[in-house]
mmCIF file of C-alpha atoms in Angstrom:
data_model
loop_
_atom_site.group_PDB
_atom_site.id
_atom_site.type_symbol
_atom_site.label_atom_id
_atom_site.label_comp_id
_atom_site.label_asym_id
_atom_site.label_seq_id
_atom_site.Cartn_x
_atom_site.Cartn_y
_atom_site.Cartn_z
ATOM 1 C CA LEU A 300 -0.130 -0.028 0.080
ATOM 2 C CA LEU A 301 1.531 3.261 -1.046
ATOM 3 C CA MET A 302 1.078 5.933 1.552
ATOM 4 C CA ILE A 303 0.205 9.318 0.056
ATOM 5 C CA TYR A 304 0.506 12.670 1.884
ATOM 6 C CA TRP A 305 -0.338 16.287 1.832
ATOM 7 C CA VAL A 306 2.149 18.573 3.459
ATOM 8 C CA GLY A 307 2.247 22.335 4.182
ATOM 9 C CA PRO A 308 5.911 23.667 3.957
ATOM 10 C CA ASP A 309 5.846 27.433 4.165
ATOM 11 C CA GLY A 310 2.217 27.502 4.738
ATOM 12 C CA GLN A 311 1.568 26.030 1.252
ATOM 13 C CA GLN A 312 -0.511 22.884 0.749
ATOM 14 C CA ARG A 313 1.425 20.497 -1.438
ATOM 15 C CA GLY A 314 0.263 17.154 -2.519
ATOM 16 C CA PRO A 315 -0.444 14.404 -3.102
ATOM 17 C CA VAL A 316 3.140 13.266 -2.355
ATOM 18 C CA ASP A 317 4.401 9.796 -1.664
ATOM 19 C CA PHE A 318 6.632 8.715 1.279
ATOM 20 C CA ALA A 319 9.869 8.983 -0.406
ATOM 21 C CA THR A 320 8.809 12.796 -1.690
ATOM 22 C CA VAL A 321 8.341 13.383 2.244
ATOM 23 C CA ARG A 322 11.652 11.943 3.031
ATOM 24 C CA ALA A 323 13.353 14.156 0.469
ATOM 25 C CA LEU A 324 11.746 17.177 1.596
ATOM 26 C CA ILE A 325 12.757 16.581 5.452
ATOM 27 C CA MET A 326 16.479 15.965 4.054
ATOM 28 C CA THR A 327 16.364 19.269 2.231
ATOM 29 C CA GLY A 328 14.931 21.273 5.172
ATOM 30 C CA GLN A 329 11.621 21.990 3.878
ATOM 31 C CA ILE A 330 9.705 19.988 6.182
ATOM 32 C CA ASN A 331 10.308 20.324 9.698
ATOM 33 C CA PRO A 332 8.879 18.574 12.839
ATOM 34 C CA GLY A 333 6.220 21.669 12.763
ATOM 35 C CA THR A 334 5.232 21.268 9.264
ATOM 36 C CA MET A 335 1.480 20.414 9.085
ATOM 37 C CA VAL A 336 0.772 17.230 7.249
ATOM 38 C CA TRP A 337 -2.600 15.122 6.434
ATOM 39 C CA LYS A 338 -3.063 11.797 5.035
ATOM 40 C CA THR A 339 -6.355 9.654 4.379
ATOM 41 C CA GLY A 340 -7.596 8.487 7.803
ATOM 42 C CA LEU A 341 -6.774 11.677 9.851
ATOM 43 C CA PRO A 342 -9.431 14.228 11.027
ATOM 44 C CA SER A 343 -7.315 17.014 10.506
ATOM 45 C CA TRP A 344 -3.915 18.334 9.578
ATOM 46 C CA VAL A 345 -1.399 17.554 12.300
ATOM 47 C CA PRO A 346 2.353 18.452 12.897
ATOM 48 C CA SER A 347 4.609 15.821 10.986
ATOM 49 C CA ILE A 348 6.228 15.082 14.139
ATOM 50 C CA LYS A 349 2.762 13.675 15.157
ATOM 51 C CA LEU A 350 3.054 10.908 12.449
ATOM 52 C CA PRO A 351 5.443 8.055 13.729
ATOM 53 C CA GLU A 352 6.428 7.158 10.158
ATOM 54 C CA ILE A 353 7.582 10.519 9.493
ATOM 55 C CA ALA A 354 8.924 11.465 13.162
ATOM 56 C CA SER A 355 11.354 8.735 12.777
ATOM 57 C CA LEU A 356 13.019 10.370 9.656
ATOM 58 C CA PHE A 357 13.828 13.495 11.629
ATOM 59 C CA GLN A 358 16.660 11.591 13.608
ATOM 60 C CA TYR A 359 18.387 10.872 10.162
ATOM 61 C CA THR A 360 18.246 14.855 8.973
ATOM 62 C CA ASN A 361 21.452 15.873 10.333
ATOM 63 C CA ILE A 362 23.530 12.598 9.530
ATOM 64 C CA GLU A 363 26.059 14.068 6.924
ATOM 65 C CA ASN A 364 26.861 16.818 9.375
ATOM 66 C CA ALA A 365 27.470 14.432 12.373
ATOM 67 C CA THR A 366 30.667 14.197 13.837
ATOM 68 C CA PRO A 367 31.343 10.898 15.597
ATOM 69 C CA PRO A 368 33.423 10.701 18.803
ATOM 70 C CA PRO A 369 37.188 9.694 18.360
ATOM 71 C CA TYR A 370 37.163 5.918 17.205
ATOM 72 C CA PRO A 371 38.236 3.651 20.029
ATOM 73 C CA GLU A 372 41.861 2.345 20.390
#
């Protein structure tokens, strides 16, 4: 089942978009945890962080900029 979303970056409704597009918008900073999103079954728009499948993506957004601690000897 392909999940389809509508998103509201910059207060502008966009959609329908698929999950891969949502992920790309998060990675490029166009969707943040407070960006409003909607999908079938939701009674109203909610902040993206409230949807578990989207919330899980935010932990990876800064992976390119992450600096690990020194490698153990």
